[in-house]
Short mmCIF file of C-alpha atoms and ligand atoms in Angstrom, two decimals:
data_model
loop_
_atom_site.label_atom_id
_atom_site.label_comp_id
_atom_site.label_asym_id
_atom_site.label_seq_id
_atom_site.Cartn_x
_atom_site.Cartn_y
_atom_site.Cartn_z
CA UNK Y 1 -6.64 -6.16 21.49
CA UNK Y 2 -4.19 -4.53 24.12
CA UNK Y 3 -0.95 -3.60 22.35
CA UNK Y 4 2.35 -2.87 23.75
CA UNK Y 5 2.55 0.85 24.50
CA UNK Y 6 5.08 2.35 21.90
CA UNK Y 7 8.47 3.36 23.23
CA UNK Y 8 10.01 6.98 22.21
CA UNK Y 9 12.65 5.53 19.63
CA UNK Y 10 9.77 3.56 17.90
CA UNK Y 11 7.68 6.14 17.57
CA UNK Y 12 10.57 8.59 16.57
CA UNK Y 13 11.56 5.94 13.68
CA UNK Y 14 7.60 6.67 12.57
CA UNK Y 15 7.39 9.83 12.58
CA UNK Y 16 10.22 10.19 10.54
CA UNK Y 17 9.19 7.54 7.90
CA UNK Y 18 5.75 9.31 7.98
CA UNK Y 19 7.83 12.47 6.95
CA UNK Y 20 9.70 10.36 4.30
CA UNK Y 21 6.45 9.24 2.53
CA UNK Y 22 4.75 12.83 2.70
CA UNK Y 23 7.38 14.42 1.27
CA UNK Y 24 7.48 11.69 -1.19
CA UNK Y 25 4.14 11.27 -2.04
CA UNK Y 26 4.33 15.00 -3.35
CA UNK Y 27 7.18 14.61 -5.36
CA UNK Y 28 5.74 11.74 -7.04
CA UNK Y 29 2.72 13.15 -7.66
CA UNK Y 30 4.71 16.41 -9.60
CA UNK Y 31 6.14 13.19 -11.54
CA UNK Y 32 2.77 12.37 -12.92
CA UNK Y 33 2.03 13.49 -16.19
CA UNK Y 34 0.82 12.11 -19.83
CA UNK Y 35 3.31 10.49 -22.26
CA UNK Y 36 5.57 9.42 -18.56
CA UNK Y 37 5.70 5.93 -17.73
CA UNK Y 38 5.01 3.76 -14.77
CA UNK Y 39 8.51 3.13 -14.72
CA UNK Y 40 9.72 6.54 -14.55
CA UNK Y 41 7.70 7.57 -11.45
CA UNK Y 42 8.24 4.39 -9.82
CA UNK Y 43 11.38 4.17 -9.95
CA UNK Y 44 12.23 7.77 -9.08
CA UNK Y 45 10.00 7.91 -6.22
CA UNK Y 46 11.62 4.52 -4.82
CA UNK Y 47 14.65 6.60 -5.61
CA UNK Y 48 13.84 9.93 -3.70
CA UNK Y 49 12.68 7.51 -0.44
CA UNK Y 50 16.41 5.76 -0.23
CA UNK Y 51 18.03 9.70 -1.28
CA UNK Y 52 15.83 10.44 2.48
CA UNK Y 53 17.20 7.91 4.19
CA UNK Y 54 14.33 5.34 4.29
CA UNK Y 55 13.59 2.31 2.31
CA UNK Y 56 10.77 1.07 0.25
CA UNK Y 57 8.70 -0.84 2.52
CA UNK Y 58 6.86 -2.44 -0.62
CA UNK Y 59 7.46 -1.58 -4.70
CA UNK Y 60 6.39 1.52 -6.03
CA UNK Y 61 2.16 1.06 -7.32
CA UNK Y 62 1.16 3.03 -9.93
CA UNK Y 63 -2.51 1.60 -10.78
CA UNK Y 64 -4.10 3.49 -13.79
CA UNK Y 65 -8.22 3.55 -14.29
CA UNK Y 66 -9.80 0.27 -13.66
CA UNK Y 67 -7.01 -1.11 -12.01
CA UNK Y 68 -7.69 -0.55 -8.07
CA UNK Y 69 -4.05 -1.80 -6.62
CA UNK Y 70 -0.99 -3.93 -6.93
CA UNK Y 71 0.99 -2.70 -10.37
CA UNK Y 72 3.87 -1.97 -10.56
CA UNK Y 73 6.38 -1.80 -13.43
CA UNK Y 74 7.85 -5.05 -14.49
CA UNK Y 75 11.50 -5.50 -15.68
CA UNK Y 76 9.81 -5.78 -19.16
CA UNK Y 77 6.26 -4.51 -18.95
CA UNK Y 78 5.27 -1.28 -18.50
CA UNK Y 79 2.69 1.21 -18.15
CA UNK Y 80 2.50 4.62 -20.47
CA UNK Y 81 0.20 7.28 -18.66
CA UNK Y 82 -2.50 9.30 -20.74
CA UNK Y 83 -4.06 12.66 -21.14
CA UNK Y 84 -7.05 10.61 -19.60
CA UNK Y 85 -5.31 8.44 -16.96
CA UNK Y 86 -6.68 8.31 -13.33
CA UNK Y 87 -3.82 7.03 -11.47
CA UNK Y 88 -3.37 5.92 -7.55
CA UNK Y 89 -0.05 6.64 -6.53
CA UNK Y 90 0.40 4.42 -3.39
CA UNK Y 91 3.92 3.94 -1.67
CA UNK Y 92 5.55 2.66 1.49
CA UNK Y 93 8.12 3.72 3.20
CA UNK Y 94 10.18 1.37 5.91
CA UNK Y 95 12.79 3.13 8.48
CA UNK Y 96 14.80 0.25 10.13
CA UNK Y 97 11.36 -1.84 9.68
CA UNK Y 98 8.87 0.73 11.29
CA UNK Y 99 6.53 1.58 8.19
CA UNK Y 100 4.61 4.51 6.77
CA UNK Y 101 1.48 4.02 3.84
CA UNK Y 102 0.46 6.41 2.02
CA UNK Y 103 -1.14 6.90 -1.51
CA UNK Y 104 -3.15 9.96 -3.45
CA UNK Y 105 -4.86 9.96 -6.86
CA UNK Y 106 -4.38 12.04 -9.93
CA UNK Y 107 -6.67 12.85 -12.80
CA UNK Y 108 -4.88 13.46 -15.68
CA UNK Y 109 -8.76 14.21 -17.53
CA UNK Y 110 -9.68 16.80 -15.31
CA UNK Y 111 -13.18 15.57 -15.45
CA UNK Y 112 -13.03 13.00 -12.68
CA UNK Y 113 -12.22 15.66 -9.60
CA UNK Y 114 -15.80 14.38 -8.39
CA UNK Y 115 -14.48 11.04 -7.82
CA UNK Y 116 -11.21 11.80 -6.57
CA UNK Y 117 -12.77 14.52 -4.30
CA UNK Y 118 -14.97 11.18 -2.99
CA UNK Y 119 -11.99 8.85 -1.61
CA UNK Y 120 -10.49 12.07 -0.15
CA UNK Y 121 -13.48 13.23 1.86
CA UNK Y 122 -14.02 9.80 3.26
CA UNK Y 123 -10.18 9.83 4.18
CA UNK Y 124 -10.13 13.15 6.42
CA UNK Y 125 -14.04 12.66 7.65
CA UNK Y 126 -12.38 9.40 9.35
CA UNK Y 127 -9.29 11.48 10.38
CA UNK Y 128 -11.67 13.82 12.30
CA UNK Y 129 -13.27 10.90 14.28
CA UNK Y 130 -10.03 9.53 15.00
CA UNK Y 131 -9.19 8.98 18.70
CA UNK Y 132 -8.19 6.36 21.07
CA UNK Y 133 -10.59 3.27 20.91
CA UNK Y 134 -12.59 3.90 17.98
CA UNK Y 135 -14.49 0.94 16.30
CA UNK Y 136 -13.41 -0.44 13.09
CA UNK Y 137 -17.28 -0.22 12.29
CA UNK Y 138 -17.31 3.45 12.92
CA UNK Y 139 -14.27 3.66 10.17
CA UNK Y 140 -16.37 1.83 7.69
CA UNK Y 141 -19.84 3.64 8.19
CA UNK Y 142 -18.13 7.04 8.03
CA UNK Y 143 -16.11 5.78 4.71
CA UNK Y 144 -19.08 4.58 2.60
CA UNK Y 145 -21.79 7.45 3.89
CA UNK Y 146 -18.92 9.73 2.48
CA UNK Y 147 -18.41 8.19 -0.62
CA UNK Y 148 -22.42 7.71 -1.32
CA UNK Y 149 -22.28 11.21 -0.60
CA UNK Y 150 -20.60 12.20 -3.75
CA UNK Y 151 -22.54 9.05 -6.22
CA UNK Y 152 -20.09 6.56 -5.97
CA UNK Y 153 -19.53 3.08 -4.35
CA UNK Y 154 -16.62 1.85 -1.94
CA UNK Y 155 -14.81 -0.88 -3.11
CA UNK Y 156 -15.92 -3.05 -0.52
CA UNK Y 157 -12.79 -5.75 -0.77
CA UNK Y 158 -9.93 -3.77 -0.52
CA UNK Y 159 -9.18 -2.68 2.96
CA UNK Y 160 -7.00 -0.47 5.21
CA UNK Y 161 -5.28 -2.66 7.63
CA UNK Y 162 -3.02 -2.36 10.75
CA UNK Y 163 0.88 -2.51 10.71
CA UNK Y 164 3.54 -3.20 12.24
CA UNK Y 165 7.23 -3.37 12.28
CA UNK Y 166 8.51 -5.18 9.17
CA UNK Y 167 4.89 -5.94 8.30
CA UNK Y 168 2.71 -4.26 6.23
CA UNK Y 169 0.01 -6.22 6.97
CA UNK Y 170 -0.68 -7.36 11.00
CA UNK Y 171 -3.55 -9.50 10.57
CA UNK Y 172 -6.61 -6.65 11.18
CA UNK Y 173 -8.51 -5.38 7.94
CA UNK Y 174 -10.42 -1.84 8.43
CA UNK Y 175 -13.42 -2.07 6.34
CA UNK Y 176 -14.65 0.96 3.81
CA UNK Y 177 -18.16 0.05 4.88
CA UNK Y 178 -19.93 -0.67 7.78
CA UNK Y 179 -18.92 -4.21 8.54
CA UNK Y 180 -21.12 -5.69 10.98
CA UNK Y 181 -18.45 -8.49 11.46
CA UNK Y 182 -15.75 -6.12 13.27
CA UNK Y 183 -18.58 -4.57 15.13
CA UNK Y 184 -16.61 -5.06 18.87
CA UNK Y 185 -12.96 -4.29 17.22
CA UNK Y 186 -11.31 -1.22 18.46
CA UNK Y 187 -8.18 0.68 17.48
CA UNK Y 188 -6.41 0.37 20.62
CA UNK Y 189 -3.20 2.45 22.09
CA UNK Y 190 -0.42 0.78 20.54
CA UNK Y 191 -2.10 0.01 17.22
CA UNK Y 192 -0.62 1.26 14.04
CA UNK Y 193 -2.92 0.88 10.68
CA UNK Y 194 -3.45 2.16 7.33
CA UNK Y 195 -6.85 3.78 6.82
CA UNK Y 196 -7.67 3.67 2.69
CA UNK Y 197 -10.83 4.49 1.05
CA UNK Y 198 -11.47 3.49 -2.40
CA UNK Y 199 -14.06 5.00 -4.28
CA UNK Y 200 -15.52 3.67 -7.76
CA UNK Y 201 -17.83 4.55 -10.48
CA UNK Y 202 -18.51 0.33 -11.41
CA UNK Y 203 -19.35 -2.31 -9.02
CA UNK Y 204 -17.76 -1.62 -5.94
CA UNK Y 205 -15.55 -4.92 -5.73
CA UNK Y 206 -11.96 -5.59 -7.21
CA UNK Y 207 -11.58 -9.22 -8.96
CA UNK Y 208 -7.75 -10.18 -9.62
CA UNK Y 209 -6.40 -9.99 -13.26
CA UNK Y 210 -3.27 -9.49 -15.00
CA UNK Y 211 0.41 -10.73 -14.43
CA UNK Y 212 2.07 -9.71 -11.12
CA UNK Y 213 5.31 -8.16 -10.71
CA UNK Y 214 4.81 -7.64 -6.53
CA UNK Y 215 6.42 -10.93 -4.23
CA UNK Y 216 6.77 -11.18 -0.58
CA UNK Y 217 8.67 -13.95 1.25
CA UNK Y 218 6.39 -16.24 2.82
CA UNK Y 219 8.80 -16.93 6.07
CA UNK Y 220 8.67 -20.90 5.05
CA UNK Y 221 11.89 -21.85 3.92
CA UNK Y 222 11.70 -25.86 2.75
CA UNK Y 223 14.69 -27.78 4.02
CA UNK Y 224 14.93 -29.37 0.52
CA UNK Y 225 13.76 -29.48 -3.54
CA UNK Y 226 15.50 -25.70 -3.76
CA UNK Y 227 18.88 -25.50 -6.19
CA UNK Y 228 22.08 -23.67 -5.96
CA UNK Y 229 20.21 -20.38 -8.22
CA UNK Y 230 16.78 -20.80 -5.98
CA UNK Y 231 18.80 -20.79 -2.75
CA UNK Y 232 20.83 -17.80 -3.71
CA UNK Y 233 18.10 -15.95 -4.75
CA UNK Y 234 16.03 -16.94 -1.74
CA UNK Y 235 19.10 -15.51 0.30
CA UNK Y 236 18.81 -12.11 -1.15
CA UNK Y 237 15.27 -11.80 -0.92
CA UNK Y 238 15.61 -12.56 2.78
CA UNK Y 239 18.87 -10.64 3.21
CA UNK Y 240 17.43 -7.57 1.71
CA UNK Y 241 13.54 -7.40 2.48
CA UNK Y 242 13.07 -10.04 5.04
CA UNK Y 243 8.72 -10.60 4.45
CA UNK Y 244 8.25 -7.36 2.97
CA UNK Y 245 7.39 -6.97 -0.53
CA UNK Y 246 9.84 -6.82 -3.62
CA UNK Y 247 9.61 -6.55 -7.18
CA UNK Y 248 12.07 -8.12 -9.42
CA UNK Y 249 13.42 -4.61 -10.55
CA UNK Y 250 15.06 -4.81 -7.60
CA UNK Y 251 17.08 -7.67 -7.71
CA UNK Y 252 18.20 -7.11 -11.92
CA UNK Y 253 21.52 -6.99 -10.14
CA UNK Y 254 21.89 -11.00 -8.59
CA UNK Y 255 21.10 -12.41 -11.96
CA UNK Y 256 19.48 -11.41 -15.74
CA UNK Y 257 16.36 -10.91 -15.91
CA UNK Y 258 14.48 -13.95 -17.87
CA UNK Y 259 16.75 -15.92 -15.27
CA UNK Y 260 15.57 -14.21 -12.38
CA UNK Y 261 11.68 -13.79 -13.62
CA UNK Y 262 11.86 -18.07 -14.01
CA UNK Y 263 13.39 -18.36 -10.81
CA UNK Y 264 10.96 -16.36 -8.85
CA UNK Y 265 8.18 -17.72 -10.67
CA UNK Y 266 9.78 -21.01 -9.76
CA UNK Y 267 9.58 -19.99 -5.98
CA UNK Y 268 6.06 -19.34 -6.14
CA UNK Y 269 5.38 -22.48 -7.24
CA UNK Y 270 7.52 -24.39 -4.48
CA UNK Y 271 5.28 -22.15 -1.56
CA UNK Y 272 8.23 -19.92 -0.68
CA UNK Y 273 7.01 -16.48 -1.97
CA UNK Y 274 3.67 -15.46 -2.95
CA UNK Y 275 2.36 -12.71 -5.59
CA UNK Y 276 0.12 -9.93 -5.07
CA UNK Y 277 -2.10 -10.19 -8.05
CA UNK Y 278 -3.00 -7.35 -9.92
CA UNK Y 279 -6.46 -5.71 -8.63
CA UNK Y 280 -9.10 -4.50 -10.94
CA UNK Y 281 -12.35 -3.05 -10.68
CA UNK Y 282 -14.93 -5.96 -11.58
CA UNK Y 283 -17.05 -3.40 -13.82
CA UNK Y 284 -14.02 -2.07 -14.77
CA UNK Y 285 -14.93 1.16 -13.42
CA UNK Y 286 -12.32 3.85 -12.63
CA UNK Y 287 -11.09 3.83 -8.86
CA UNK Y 288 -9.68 6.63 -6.94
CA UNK Y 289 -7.80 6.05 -3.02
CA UNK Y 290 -6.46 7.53 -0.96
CA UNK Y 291 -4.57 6.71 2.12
CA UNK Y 292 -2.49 7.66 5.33
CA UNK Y 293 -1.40 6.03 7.95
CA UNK Y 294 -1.73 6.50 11.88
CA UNK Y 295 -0.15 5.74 15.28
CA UNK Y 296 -3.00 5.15 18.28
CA UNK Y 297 -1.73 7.02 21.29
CA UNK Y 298 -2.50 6.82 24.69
CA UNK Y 299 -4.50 10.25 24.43
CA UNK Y 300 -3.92 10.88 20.58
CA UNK Y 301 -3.91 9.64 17.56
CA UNK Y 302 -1.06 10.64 15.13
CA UNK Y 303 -1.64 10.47 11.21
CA UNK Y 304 2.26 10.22 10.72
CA UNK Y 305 2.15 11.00 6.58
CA UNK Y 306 -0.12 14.09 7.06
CA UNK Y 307 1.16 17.24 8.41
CA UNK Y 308 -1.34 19.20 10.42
CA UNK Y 309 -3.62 16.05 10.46
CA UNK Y 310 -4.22 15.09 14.38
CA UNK Y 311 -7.03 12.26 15.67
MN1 MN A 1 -0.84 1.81 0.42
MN1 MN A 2 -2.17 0.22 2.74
#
């Protein structure tokens, strides 16, 4: 797919959102430790990326063991990290709508480094091939022969995908295995994507379970059937994060929250925002990612959250 070729400011508002999430990413990580909680680090990290002058692009995910992707704190429910807790720190960072991805995994065991070490390989083998024009299949057969490499499985649906501005996701998935179905598709100049290897010790597939606290407008607004608390809500949501993702933390300030978790549930259920269920390993293995995301050049490719990392 040709893209259109991306201008200097664009490309400036990257690079620095890239920077944002790096320097975030490490912070976070520093934050992770047994006896903290989910909403600690989350909310400090979402913190440090507004202190930089960015904003979250989507809530804070801190997914522990066999949970792959998607949690992050509730207003009410929370997660307490352990001396054994294998957790994915993923975040996003948005600078006026032109995103950075990135996420790491810690081990608070010590005895998982194996696994961790598996994701990570796969990650900067396919930052090594990286360069103008390279096949989505090439991604995926590099990803799994690393991760088989080390004894473990990809988890084959969860997927990097492309970006672009105000969207997390642009419609392409890049597979973690060799994918026979994107055989012809090509990163093109102009592309921006998230490439994210997941690595697991179980089945090698994600199934969804648990309660959601992630929501993204859908971009359908009904004409009617939405009252005076919906609308105002719906208003917010729009006003503040436009189709990006949200979690209600954010929005404990329009009304309280049993209000406020009703009437978003309430929007779900009338087709104007959807949830991002909660991801978790089907044989409730442990899961390790990690993730950065890139910029295709006309001559380059630029991994904007990893410094010293060039395509
Ligand atoms: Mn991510
Ligand atoms: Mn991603």
């Amino acid at each position: 797919m040709p893209q259109p070729p991306i201008d200097d400011e664009a490309l400036e508002k990257l690079v620095r959102a890239g920077d944002i999430a790096r320097r975030t990413l490490e912070y976070g990580r520093s934050l992770i430790k047994p006896g903290a909680t989910a909403r600690e680090v989350c909310e400090e990290v979402e913190d440090y990326i507004r202190g930089q002058g960015g904003s979250p692009a989507f809530p804070c995910n801190l997914s522990v063991d066999h949970v792959a992707a998607h949690y992050t704190p509730g207003i009410s429910d929370d997660v307490k990290l352990t001396p054994t807790s294998v957790v994915k720190l993923d975040i996003g960072v948005s600078v006026d709508g032109y995103i950075a991805d990135t996420a790491l995994t810690v081990d608070l065991s010590g005895r998982h480094q194996d696994l961790l070490d598996a994701s990570r390989e796969a990650l900067e083998a396919v930052i090594e091939r990286l360069r103008p024009g390279i096949s989505l299949y090439e991604i995926g057969k590099t990803v799994e022969s690393r991760i088989r490499r080390r004894g473990f499985k990809v988890v084959r649906n969860l997927t990097g995908h492309t970006i672009a501005r105000h969207m997390i996701h642009a419609g392409l998935s890049i597979p973690n295995y060799p994918d026979r179905t994107v055989f012809y598709k090509r990163l093109q100049p102009g592309t921006q994507a998230a490439i994210e290897p997941f690595a697991t010790n179980g089945r090698g597939m994600v199934v969804e379970g648990g309660v959601t606290n992630i929501y993204a407008y859908t971009g359908r607004r009904p004409r009617r059937g939405l009252n005076e608390e919906e609308k105002r809500l719906l208003d917010t949501i729009i006003d503040r994060f436009l189709t990006l993702p949200f979690t209600p933390r954010w929005l404990v300030d329009v009304m309280e929250p049993s209000r406020l978790e009703q009437t978003v549930k309430s929007l779900v259920a009338k087709g104007v925002l959807h949830d991002y269920p909660i991801l978790v390993e089907a044989g409730k293995g442990l899961v390790s990612q990690h993730e950065h995301t890139i910029v295709v050049l006309k001559d380059r490719v630029l991994v904007t959250t990893c410094k010293g990392c060039q395509g």
